[in-house]
Amino acid sequence: MNEQDLIQGIRAGSPGAIRYFVARYQQMIFALCCQMLQQEVWAEEATQDVLLQCIRKMDRYEGRSRLSTWVYQIARNHALNELRKRKSAPETLEFNSETHGSFESPSDKKELKKWVRQFIGSLPEKQRELVTLFYLNELNLKEISALTGETEGSIKVNLFRARQALKSRITDRDAELLNDLRHG
């Protein structure tokens, strides 16, 4: 289903279009919410809220950006609002290379993404978000800029700082795997 058909289907209340939308965007929203909220239960709840909000507000989508960018913006804003409401710092995830180990093959992208999430949890919120968008959700700098309101230069600097922070915690082999995720 192309993007225009999907949008029109949701606006018309088509159950098939809604199911397709949920299947297409649920994991992406969940990954973003997990990284931002740092609590799986909160992320699951936020994902459902965002999906409903997107479906209900589809008539407001103007097409100035890709649908995925619009969905990300809604998810990001929702997660930020949840963080403000809860007024508690998210627990950071500690990465333990002995517990998590290394993967034999960086070609197993799903497992590699899971592994990378363990590293990302220890980053500051802004860097965590940018790394998630760039590496895990594979958005380009222009898309991230549109989503976050940050300049591309600022995004590059924060991604560089995040990579430096991660490199200080991981082995050279682990750094290669992280780089392979984006370029593989």
GROMACS .gro file of C-alpha atoms in nm:
model
  184
    1MET     CA    1   0.000   0.000   0.000
    2ASN     CA    2   0.151   0.335  -0.096
    3GLU     CA    3   0.155   0.626   0.145
    4GLN     CA    4  -0.130   0.820  -0.018
    5ASP     CA    5  -0.359   0.515  -0.021
    6LEU     CA    6  -0.274   0.450   0.343
    7ILE     CA    7  -0.354   0.808   0.444
    8GLN     CA    8  -0.682   0.808   0.251
    9GLY     CA    9  -0.775   0.468   0.396
   10ILE     CA   10  -0.717   0.583   0.752
   11ARG     CA   11  -0.910   0.903   0.693
   12ALA     CA   12  -1.197   0.691   0.558
   13GLY     CA   13  -1.180   0.460   0.862
   14SER     CA   14  -1.075   0.151   0.666
   15PRO     CA   15  -0.992  -0.133   0.909
   16GLY     CA   16  -0.738  -0.270   0.659
   17ALA     CA   17  -0.556   0.062   0.633
   18ILE     CA   18  -0.553   0.100   1.010
   19ARG     CA   19  -0.412  -0.253   1.056
   20TYR     CA   20  -0.148  -0.181   0.792
   21PHE     CA   21  -0.056   0.149   0.961
   22VAL     CA   22  -0.020  -0.019   1.300
   23ALA     CA   23   0.190  -0.303   1.154
   24ARG     CA   24   0.411  -0.057   0.967
   25TYR     CA   25   0.475   0.195   1.247
   26GLN     CA   26   0.427   0.013   1.579
   27GLN     CA   27   0.784  -0.114   1.614
   28MET     CA   28   0.935   0.216   1.508
   29ILE     CA   29   0.727   0.408   1.766
   30PHE     CA   30   0.802   0.151   2.036
   31ALA     CA   31   1.178   0.172   1.975
   32LEU     CA   32   1.173   0.550   2.001
   33CYS     CA   33   0.958   0.543   2.317
   34CYS     CA   34   1.181   0.277   2.476
   35GLN     CA   35   1.489   0.485   2.419
   36MET     CA   36   1.331   0.804   2.545
   37LEU     CA   37   1.129   0.671   2.838
   38GLN     CA   38   1.372   0.396   2.941
   39GLN     CA   39   1.086   0.188   3.082
   40GLU     CA   40   0.933  -0.084   2.867
   41VAL     CA   41   0.593  -0.061   3.035
   42TRP     CA   42   0.580   0.314   2.976
   43ALA     CA   43   0.696   0.264   2.618
   44GLU     CA   44   0.423   0.007   2.549
   45GLU     CA   45   0.158   0.241   2.684
   46ALA     CA   46   0.301   0.538   2.495
   47THR     CA   47   0.313   0.337   2.171
   48GLN     CA   48  -0.056   0.260   2.193
   49ASP     CA   49  -0.136   0.622   2.273
   50VAL     CA   50   0.070   0.747   1.979
   51LEU     CA   51  -0.086   0.501   1.734
   52LEU     CA   52  -0.435   0.610   1.838
   53GLN     CA   53  -0.339   0.975   1.825
   54CYS     CA   54  -0.195   0.936   1.473
   55ILE     CA   55  -0.505   0.757   1.347
   56ARG     CA   56  -0.738   1.012   1.502
   57LYS     CA   57  -0.538   1.307   1.371
   58MET     CA   58  -0.465   1.174   1.023
   59ASP     CA   59  -0.694   1.442   0.877
   60ARG     CA   60  -0.444   1.699   1.011
   61TYR     CA   61  -0.152   1.545   0.822
   62GLU     CA   62  -0.069   1.802   0.553
   63GLY     CA   63   0.192   1.609   0.358
   64ARG     CA   64   0.472   1.863   0.405
   65SER     CA   65   0.698   1.584   0.528
   66ARG     CA   66   0.702   1.208   0.493
   67LEU     CA   67   0.436   1.029   0.693
   68SER     CA   68   0.706   0.856   0.899
   69THR     CA   69   0.851   1.194   0.999
   70TRP     CA   70   0.507   1.314   1.107
   71VAL     CA   71   0.453   0.994   1.311
   72TYR     CA   72   0.798   1.031   1.471
   73GLN     CA   73   0.721   1.389   1.569
   74ILE     CA   74   0.402   1.281   1.741
   75ALA     CA   75   0.582   0.995   1.916
   76ARG     CA   76   0.868   1.218   2.023
   77ASN     CA   77   0.639   1.487   2.161
   78HIS     CA   78   0.428   1.229   2.342
   79ALA     CA   79   0.737   1.072   2.503
   80LEU     CA   80   0.869   1.413   2.607
   81ASN     CA   81   0.531   1.495   2.764
   82GLU     CA   82   0.532   1.161   2.947
   83LEU     CA   83   0.877   1.234   3.086
   84ARG     CA   84   0.762   1.575   3.208
   85LYS     CA   85   0.450   1.428   3.368
   86ARG     CA   86   0.637   1.158   3.551
   87LYS     CA   87   0.901   1.404   3.672
   88SER     CA   88   1.138   1.125   3.751
   89ALA     CA   89   1.465   1.056   3.583
   90PRO     CA   90   1.458   0.741   3.375
   91GLU     CA   91   1.673   0.458   3.494
   92THR     CA   92   1.972   0.418   3.270
   93LEU     CA   93   2.056   0.078   3.136
   94GLU     CA   94   2.405  -0.040   3.208
   95PHE     CA   95   2.584  -0.238   2.941
   96ASN     CA   96   2.783  -0.532   3.059
   97SER     CA   97   2.982  -0.695   2.779
   98GLU     CA   98   3.016  -1.016   2.980
   99THR     CA   99   2.638  -1.044   3.013
  100HIS     CA  100   2.547  -0.934   2.662
  101GLY     CA  101   2.851  -1.060   2.475
  102SER     CA  102   2.928  -0.990   2.115
  103PHE     CA  103   2.752  -1.120   1.809
  104GLU     CA  104   2.938  -1.339   1.568
  105SER     CA  105   2.790  -1.179   1.260
  106PRO     CA  106   2.705  -0.812   1.218
  107SER     CA  107   2.480  -0.918   0.930
  108ASP     CA  108   2.211  -1.021   1.183
  109LYS     CA  109   2.067  -0.671   1.187
  110LYS     CA  110   1.780  -0.744   1.428
  111GLU     CA  111   2.010  -0.887   1.694
  112LEU     CA  112   2.266  -0.616   1.636
  113LYS     CA  113   2.001  -0.347   1.690
  114LYS     CA  114   1.901  -0.513   2.017
  115TRP     CA  115   2.262  -0.519   2.124
  116VAL     CA  116   2.313  -0.151   2.034
  117ARG     CA  117   2.011  -0.050   2.244
  118GLN     CA  118   2.201  -0.171   2.549
  119PHE     CA  119   2.473   0.085   2.479
  120ILE     CA  120   2.233   0.366   2.398
  121GLY     CA  121   2.053   0.349   2.732
  122SER     CA  122   2.350   0.502   2.910
  123LEU     CA  123   2.362   0.816   2.694
  124PRO     CA  124   2.211   1.154   2.787
  125GLU     CA  125   1.851   1.195   2.663
  126LYS     CA  126   1.928   1.416   2.362
  127GLN     CA  127   2.211   1.195   2.236
  128ARG     CA  128   2.003   0.883   2.303
  129GLU     CA  129   1.724   1.022   2.084
  130LEU     CA  130   1.955   1.120   1.798
  131VAL     CA  131   2.140   0.788   1.799
  132THR     CA  132   1.805   0.607   1.796
  133LEU     CA  133   1.679   0.809   1.503
  134PHE     CA  134   2.003   0.789   1.303
  135TYR     CA  135   2.123   0.434   1.368
  136LEU     CA  136   1.820   0.231   1.470
  137ASN     CA  137   1.552   0.403   1.265
  138GLU     CA  138   1.793   0.496   0.985
  139LEU     CA  139   1.669   0.850   0.930
  140ASN     CA  140   1.903   1.088   0.750
  141LEU     CA  141   2.024   1.418   0.895
  142LYS     CA  142   1.765   1.622   0.707
  143GLU     CA  143   1.480   1.405   0.839
  144ILE     CA  144   1.614   1.422   1.194
  145SER     CA  145   1.646   1.799   1.165
  146ALA     CA  146   1.284   1.827   1.051
  147LEU     CA  147   1.175   1.604   1.335
  148THR     CA  148   1.372   1.758   1.620
  149GLY     CA  149   1.411   2.119   1.508
  150GLU     CA  150   1.789   2.090   1.554
  151THR     CA  151   2.027   2.204   1.282
  152GLU     CA  152   2.210   1.937   1.085
  153GLY     CA  153   2.539   2.069   1.226
  154SER     CA  154   2.413   2.034   1.583
  155ILE     CA  155   2.294   1.682   1.507
  156LYS     CA  156   2.635   1.587   1.366
  157VAL     CA  157   2.809   1.724   1.676
  158ASN     CA  158   2.576   1.536   1.912
  159LEU     CA  159   2.612   1.213   1.713
  160PHE     CA  160   2.990   1.253   1.725
  161ARG     CA  161   2.977   1.305   2.103
  162ALA     CA  162   2.750   1.005   2.144
  163ARG     CA  163   2.987   0.788   1.940
  164GLN     CA  164   3.280   0.910   2.151
  165ALA     CA  165   3.092   0.826   2.472
  166LEU     CA  166   3.005   0.483   2.339
  167LYS     CA  167   3.360   0.419   2.222
  168SER     CA  168   3.489   0.490   2.572
  169ARG     CA  169   3.269   0.205   2.698
  170ILE     CA  170   3.317  -0.054   2.427
  171THR     CA  171   3.590  -0.254   2.260
  172ASP     CA  172   3.725  -0.182   1.912
  173ARG     CA  173   3.531  -0.485   1.779
  174ASP     CA  174   3.210  -0.351   1.932
  175ALA     CA  175   3.273  -0.012   1.768
  176GLU     CA  176   3.312  -0.182   1.431
  177LEU     CA  177   2.979  -0.358   1.481
  178LEU     CA  178   2.812  -0.027   1.565
  179ASN     CA  179   2.951   0.129   1.250
  180ASP     CA  180   2.841  -0.175   1.046
  181LEU     CA  181   2.485  -0.124   1.167
  182ARG     CA  182   2.456   0.208   0.986
  183HIS     CA  183   2.656   0.116   0.679
  184GLY     CA  184   2.572  -0.252   0.650
   0.00000   0.00000   0.00000
